[in-house]
Coordinates of C-alpha atoms in Angstrom, one line a residue:
X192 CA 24.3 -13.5 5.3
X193 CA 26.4 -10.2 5.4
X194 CA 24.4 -7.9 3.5
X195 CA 26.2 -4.5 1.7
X196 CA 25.6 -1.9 4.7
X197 CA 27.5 -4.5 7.0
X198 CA 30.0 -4.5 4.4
X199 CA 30.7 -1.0 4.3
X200 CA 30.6 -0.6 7.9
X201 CA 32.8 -3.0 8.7
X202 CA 35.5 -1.2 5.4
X203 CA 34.9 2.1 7.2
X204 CA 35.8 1.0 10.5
X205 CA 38.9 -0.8 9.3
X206 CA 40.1 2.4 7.2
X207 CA 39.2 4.9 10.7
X208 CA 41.8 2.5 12.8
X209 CA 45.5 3.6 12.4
X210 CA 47.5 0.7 11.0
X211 CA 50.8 -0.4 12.3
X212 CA 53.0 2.1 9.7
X213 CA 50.6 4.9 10.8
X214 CA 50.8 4.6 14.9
X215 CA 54.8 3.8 14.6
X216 CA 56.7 7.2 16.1
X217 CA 57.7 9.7 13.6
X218 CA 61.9 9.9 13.5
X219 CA 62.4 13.9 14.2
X220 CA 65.5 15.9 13.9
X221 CA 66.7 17.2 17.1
X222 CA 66.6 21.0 16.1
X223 CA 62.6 20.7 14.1
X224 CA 59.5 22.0 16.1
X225 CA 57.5 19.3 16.9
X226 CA 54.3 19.8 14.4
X227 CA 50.5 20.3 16.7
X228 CA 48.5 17.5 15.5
X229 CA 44.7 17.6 17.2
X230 CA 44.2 13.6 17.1
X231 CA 40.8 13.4 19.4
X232 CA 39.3 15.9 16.7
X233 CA 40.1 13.6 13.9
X234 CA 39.0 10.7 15.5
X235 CA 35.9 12.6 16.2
X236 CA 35.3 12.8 12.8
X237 CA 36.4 10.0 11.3
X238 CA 34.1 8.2 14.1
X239 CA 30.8 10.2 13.0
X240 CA 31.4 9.7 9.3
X241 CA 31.9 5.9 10.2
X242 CA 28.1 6.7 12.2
X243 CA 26.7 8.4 9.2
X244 CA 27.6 5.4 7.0
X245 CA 26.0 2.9 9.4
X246 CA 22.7 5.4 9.8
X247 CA 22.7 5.7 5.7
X248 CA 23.0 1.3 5.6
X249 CA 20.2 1.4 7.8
X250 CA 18.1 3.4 6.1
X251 CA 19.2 1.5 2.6
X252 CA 18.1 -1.7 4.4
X253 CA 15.0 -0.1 5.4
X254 CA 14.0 1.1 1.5
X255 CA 15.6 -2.8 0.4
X256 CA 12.9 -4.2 2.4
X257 CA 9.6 -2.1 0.3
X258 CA 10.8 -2.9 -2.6
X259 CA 10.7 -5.9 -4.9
X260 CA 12.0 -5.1 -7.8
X261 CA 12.2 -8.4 -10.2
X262 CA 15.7 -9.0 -12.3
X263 CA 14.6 -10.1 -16.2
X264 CA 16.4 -13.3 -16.8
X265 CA 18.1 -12.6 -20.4
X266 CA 19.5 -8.8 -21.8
X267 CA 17.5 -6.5 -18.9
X268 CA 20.1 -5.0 -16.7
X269 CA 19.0 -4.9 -12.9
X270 CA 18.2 -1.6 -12.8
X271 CA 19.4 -0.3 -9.7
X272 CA 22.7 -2.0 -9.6
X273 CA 23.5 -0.4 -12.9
X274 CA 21.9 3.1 -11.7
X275 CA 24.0 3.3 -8.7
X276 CA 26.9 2.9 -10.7
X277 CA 25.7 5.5 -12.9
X278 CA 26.2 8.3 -9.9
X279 CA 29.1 6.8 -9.1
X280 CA 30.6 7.7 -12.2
X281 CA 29.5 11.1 -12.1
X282 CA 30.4 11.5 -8.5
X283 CA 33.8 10.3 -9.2
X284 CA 34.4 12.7 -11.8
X285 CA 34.6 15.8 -9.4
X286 CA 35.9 13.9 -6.8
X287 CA 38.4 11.8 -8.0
X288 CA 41.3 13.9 -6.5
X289 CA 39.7 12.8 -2.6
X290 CA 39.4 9.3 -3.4
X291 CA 42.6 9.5 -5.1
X292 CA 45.3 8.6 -1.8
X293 CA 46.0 5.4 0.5
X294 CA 45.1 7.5 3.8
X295 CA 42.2 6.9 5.8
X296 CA 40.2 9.6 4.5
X297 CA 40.6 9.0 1.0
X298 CA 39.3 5.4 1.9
X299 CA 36.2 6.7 4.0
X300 CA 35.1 8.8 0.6
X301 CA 35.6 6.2 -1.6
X302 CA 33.0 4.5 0.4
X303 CA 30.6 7.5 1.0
X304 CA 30.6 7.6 -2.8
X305 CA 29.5 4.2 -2.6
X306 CA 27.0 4.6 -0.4
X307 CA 25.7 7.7 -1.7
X308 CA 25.5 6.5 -5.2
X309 CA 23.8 3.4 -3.5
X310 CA 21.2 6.0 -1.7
X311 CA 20.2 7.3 -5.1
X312 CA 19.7 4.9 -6.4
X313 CA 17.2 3.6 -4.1
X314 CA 15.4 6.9 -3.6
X315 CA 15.0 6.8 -7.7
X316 CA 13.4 3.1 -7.3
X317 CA 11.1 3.6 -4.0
X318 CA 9.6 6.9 -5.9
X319 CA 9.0 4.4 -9.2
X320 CA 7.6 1.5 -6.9
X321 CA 5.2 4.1 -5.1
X322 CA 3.8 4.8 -8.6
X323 CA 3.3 1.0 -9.2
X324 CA 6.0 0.5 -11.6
X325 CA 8.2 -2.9 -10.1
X326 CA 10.3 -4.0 -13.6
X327 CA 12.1 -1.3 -14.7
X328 CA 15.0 -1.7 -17.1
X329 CA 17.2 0.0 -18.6
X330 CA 19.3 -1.2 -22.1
X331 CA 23.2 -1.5 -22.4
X332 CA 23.1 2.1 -24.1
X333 CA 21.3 3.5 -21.5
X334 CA 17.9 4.2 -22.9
X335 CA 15.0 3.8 -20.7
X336 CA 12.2 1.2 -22.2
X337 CA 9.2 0.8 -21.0
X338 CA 9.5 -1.6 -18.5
X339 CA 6.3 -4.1 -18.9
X340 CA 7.9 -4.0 -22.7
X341 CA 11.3 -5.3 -21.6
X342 CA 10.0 -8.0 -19.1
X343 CA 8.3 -9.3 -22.0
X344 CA 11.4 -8.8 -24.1
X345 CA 13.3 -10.1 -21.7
X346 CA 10.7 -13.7 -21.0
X347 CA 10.9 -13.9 -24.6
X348 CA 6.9 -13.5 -24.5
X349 CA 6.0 -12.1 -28.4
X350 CA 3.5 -8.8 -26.9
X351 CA 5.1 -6.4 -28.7
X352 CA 3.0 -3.3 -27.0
X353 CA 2.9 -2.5 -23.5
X354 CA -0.4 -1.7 -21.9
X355 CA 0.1 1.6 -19.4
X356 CA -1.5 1.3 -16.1
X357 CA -4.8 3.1 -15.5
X358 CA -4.0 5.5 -12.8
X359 CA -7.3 7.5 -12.9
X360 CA -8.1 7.1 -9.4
X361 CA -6.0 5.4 -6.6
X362 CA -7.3 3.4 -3.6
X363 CA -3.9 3.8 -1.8
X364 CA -3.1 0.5 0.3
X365 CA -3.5 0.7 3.9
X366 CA -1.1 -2.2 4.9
X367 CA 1.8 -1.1 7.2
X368 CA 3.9 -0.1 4.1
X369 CA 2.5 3.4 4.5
X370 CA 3.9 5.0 7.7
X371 CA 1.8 7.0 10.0
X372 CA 1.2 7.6 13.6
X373 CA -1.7 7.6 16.2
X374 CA -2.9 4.4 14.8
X375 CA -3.2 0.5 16.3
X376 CA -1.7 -1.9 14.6
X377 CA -3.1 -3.2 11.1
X378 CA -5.5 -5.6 10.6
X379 CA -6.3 -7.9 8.1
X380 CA -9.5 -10.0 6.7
X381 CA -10.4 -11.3 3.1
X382 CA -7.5 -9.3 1.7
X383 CA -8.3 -5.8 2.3
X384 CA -6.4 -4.1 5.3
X385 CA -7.9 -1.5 7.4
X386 CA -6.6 0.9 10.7
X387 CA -8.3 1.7 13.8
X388 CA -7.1 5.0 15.3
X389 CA -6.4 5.7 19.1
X390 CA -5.7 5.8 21.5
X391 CA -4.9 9.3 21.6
X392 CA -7.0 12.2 19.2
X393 CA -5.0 12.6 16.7
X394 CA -3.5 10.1 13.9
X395 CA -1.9 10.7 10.4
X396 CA -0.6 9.3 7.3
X397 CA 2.3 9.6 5.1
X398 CA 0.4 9.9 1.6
X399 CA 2.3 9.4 -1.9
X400 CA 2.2 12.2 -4.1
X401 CA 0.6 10.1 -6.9
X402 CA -0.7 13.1 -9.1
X403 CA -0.1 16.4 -10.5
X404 CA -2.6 19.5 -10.1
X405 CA -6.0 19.0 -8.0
X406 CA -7.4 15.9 -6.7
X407 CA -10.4 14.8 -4.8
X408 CA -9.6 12.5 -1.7
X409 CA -12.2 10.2 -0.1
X410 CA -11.8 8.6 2.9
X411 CA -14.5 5.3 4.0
X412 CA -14.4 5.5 7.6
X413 CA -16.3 3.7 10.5
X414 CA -16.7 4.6 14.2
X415 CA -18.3 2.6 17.4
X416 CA -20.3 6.3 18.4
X417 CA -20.9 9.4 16.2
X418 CA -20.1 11.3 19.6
X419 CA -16.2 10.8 18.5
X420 CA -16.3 13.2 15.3
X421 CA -15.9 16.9 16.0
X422 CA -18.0 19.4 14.9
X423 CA -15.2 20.8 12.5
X424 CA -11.6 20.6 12.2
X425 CA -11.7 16.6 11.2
X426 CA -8.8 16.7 8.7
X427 CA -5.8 18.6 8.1
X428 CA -3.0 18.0 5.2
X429 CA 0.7 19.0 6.4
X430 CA -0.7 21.3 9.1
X431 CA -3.5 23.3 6.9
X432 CA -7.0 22.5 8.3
X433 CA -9.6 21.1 5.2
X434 CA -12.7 21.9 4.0
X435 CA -14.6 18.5 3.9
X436 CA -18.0 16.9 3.7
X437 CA -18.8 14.2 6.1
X438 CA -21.6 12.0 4.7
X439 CA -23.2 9.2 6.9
X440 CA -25.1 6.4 5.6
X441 CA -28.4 5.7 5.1
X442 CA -28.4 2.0 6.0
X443 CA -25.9 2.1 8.6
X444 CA -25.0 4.8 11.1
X445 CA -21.3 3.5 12.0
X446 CA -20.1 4.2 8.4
X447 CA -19.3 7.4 6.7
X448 CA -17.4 8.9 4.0
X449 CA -15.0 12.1 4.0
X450 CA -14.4 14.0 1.0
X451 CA -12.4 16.6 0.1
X452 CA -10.7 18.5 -2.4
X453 CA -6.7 19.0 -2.6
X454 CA -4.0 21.0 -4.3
X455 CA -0.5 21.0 -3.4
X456 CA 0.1 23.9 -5.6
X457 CA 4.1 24.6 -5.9
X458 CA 4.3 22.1 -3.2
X459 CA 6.9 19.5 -4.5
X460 CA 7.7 16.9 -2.2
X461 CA 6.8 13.7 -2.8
X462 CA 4.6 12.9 0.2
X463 CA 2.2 14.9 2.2
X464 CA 0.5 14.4 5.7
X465 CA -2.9 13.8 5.9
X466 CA -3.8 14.0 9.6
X467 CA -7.3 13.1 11.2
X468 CA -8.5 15.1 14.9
X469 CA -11.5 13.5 16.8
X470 CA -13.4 14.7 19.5
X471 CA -13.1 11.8 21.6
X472 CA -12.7 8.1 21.4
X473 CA -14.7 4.8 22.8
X474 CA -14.0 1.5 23.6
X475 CA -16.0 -1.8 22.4
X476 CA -15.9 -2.8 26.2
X477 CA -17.5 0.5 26.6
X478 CA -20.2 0.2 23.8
X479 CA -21.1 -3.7 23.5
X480 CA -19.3 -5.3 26.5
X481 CA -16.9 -7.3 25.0
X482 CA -13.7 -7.9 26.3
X483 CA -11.4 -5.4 24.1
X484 CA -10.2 -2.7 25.9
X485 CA -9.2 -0.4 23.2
X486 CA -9.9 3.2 23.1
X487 CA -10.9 3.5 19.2
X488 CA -11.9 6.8 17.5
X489 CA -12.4 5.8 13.6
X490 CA -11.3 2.8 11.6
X491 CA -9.7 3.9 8.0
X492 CA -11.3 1.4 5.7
X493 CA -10.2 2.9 2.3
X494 CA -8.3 6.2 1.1
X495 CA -9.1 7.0 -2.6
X496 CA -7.2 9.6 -4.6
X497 CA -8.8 10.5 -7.6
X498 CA -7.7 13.6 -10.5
X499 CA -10.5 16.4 -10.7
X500 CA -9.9 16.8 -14.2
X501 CA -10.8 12.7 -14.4
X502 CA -13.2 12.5 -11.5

């Protein structure tokens, strides 16, 4: 099934080729100058705008597939459909004079309107779906509701107030919807997800800016040897190296917790990097003799974000 990215591809190739009126030869009088037209530099750019579209689909399919945002049955309006168009209004207001013509350009922003409204539209949603929020609605005048309140409006369930979600602390998921690097692939057992680092030193995660002001992260880790943790330098956020504590267990030597406090400050992006640098790494081969191969440093069993003013 052709999904809206192809689409617009596929109507921003069609307006970059010449049609037949366009390539027929011009009828000049014998005295004019013939005008200097630079063709390969148009075609240049009508060819990377028709790439930028294609990347920007991508990248639309890309935040399509994270989120899973439910359409009420009855009165709720699908939220992002009706926000994209939104932007495009606005858009379209102070560019309604490029859109405006039946040339090729004027086609090709008519689209990247499109497809930037689209964009925005999605970037608004993935930021709401981060913070847990996957009904949101909007009414036919525009006003925002609270969205659990219109999915019951819109079921026709009789709740009449909506319950906000308790985010004073946060165990953030560790399934493969939160990108990172240095890290095998996920792994799964009785519903909770956890990541073994390696092979290499250093791995990282992508961390949603969940909270305002300072917050206390704790990390459950486990390692095959202590010899893997360094002496200091262990964690880093966007670069910065961390003061942390490193507490073992009592009952079990291969299971430890970092903690450590965090404030962004002025800092307002919507993600940060939270990296982790070991000492070394081991192998169970290595350690107990069994047939996996892997060169481990420490497995990321839980992340928790939690406010200081609430911890």
């Amino acid at each position: 099934m052709p999904t809206m990215a192809d689409e617009t591809e596929d109507q921003v190739l069609e307006a970059a080729a010449p049609s037949e009126e366009q390539t027929a030869e011009p009828v000049q009088d014998a005295g004019a100058e013939e005008p200097v037209h630079d063709d390969s530099a148009a075609a240049e750019a009508l060819e990377q705008v028709a790439a930028d579209v294609r990347l920007s689909g991508t990248l639309a399919e890309m935040a399509d597939a994270w989120i899973d945002l439910q359409r009420p049955a009855t009165e709720g309006e699908y939220l992002m459909e009706n926000l994209a168009r939104r932007y495009e209004e606005l858009l379209g207001s102070f560019l309604g004079a490029a859109q405006a013509g039946p040339e090729a350009q004027h086609t090709v922003m008519k689209l990247l309107v499109k497809q930037l409204a689209r964009a925005q539209a999605d970037i608004f949603a993935l930021k709401a779906a981060v913070l847990g929020r996957d009904k949101l609605v909007l009414t036919r005048d525009w006003e925002y509701r609270d969205p659990l309140q219109a999915y019951y409006d819109a079921l026709g369930e009789t709740a009449t107030t909506a319950h906000p979600r308790n985010f004073s602390r946060y165990n953030l998921p560790l399934d493969s919807s939160i990108m990172g690097f240095g890290w095998y692939a996920t792994e799964e057992g009785g519903g909770n997800y956890w990541r073994w680092s390696g092979p290499g030193l250093a791995s990282g995660l992508m961390v949603p800016r969940l909270f305002e002001g300072p917050v206390r992260m704790e990390a459950r880790i486990k390692m095959l040897n202590r010899s893997v943790m360094p002496e200091s330098g262990l964690v880093s956020i966007n670069g910065r190296a961390m003061d942390y504590s490193l507490t073992f267990d009592d009952h079990d030597a291969a299971f430890a917790t970092v903690g450590f406090d965090l404030d962004l400050g002025e800092d307002r992006s919507p993600f940060f990097m939270l990296e982790f640098k070991l000492a070394g790494t081991t192998s169970p081969k290595e350690e107990f003799g069994s047939a996996d191969t892997r060169q481990l440093g420490v497995c990321l069993l839980r992340l928790e974000i939690v406010p200081k003013q609430l911890g």
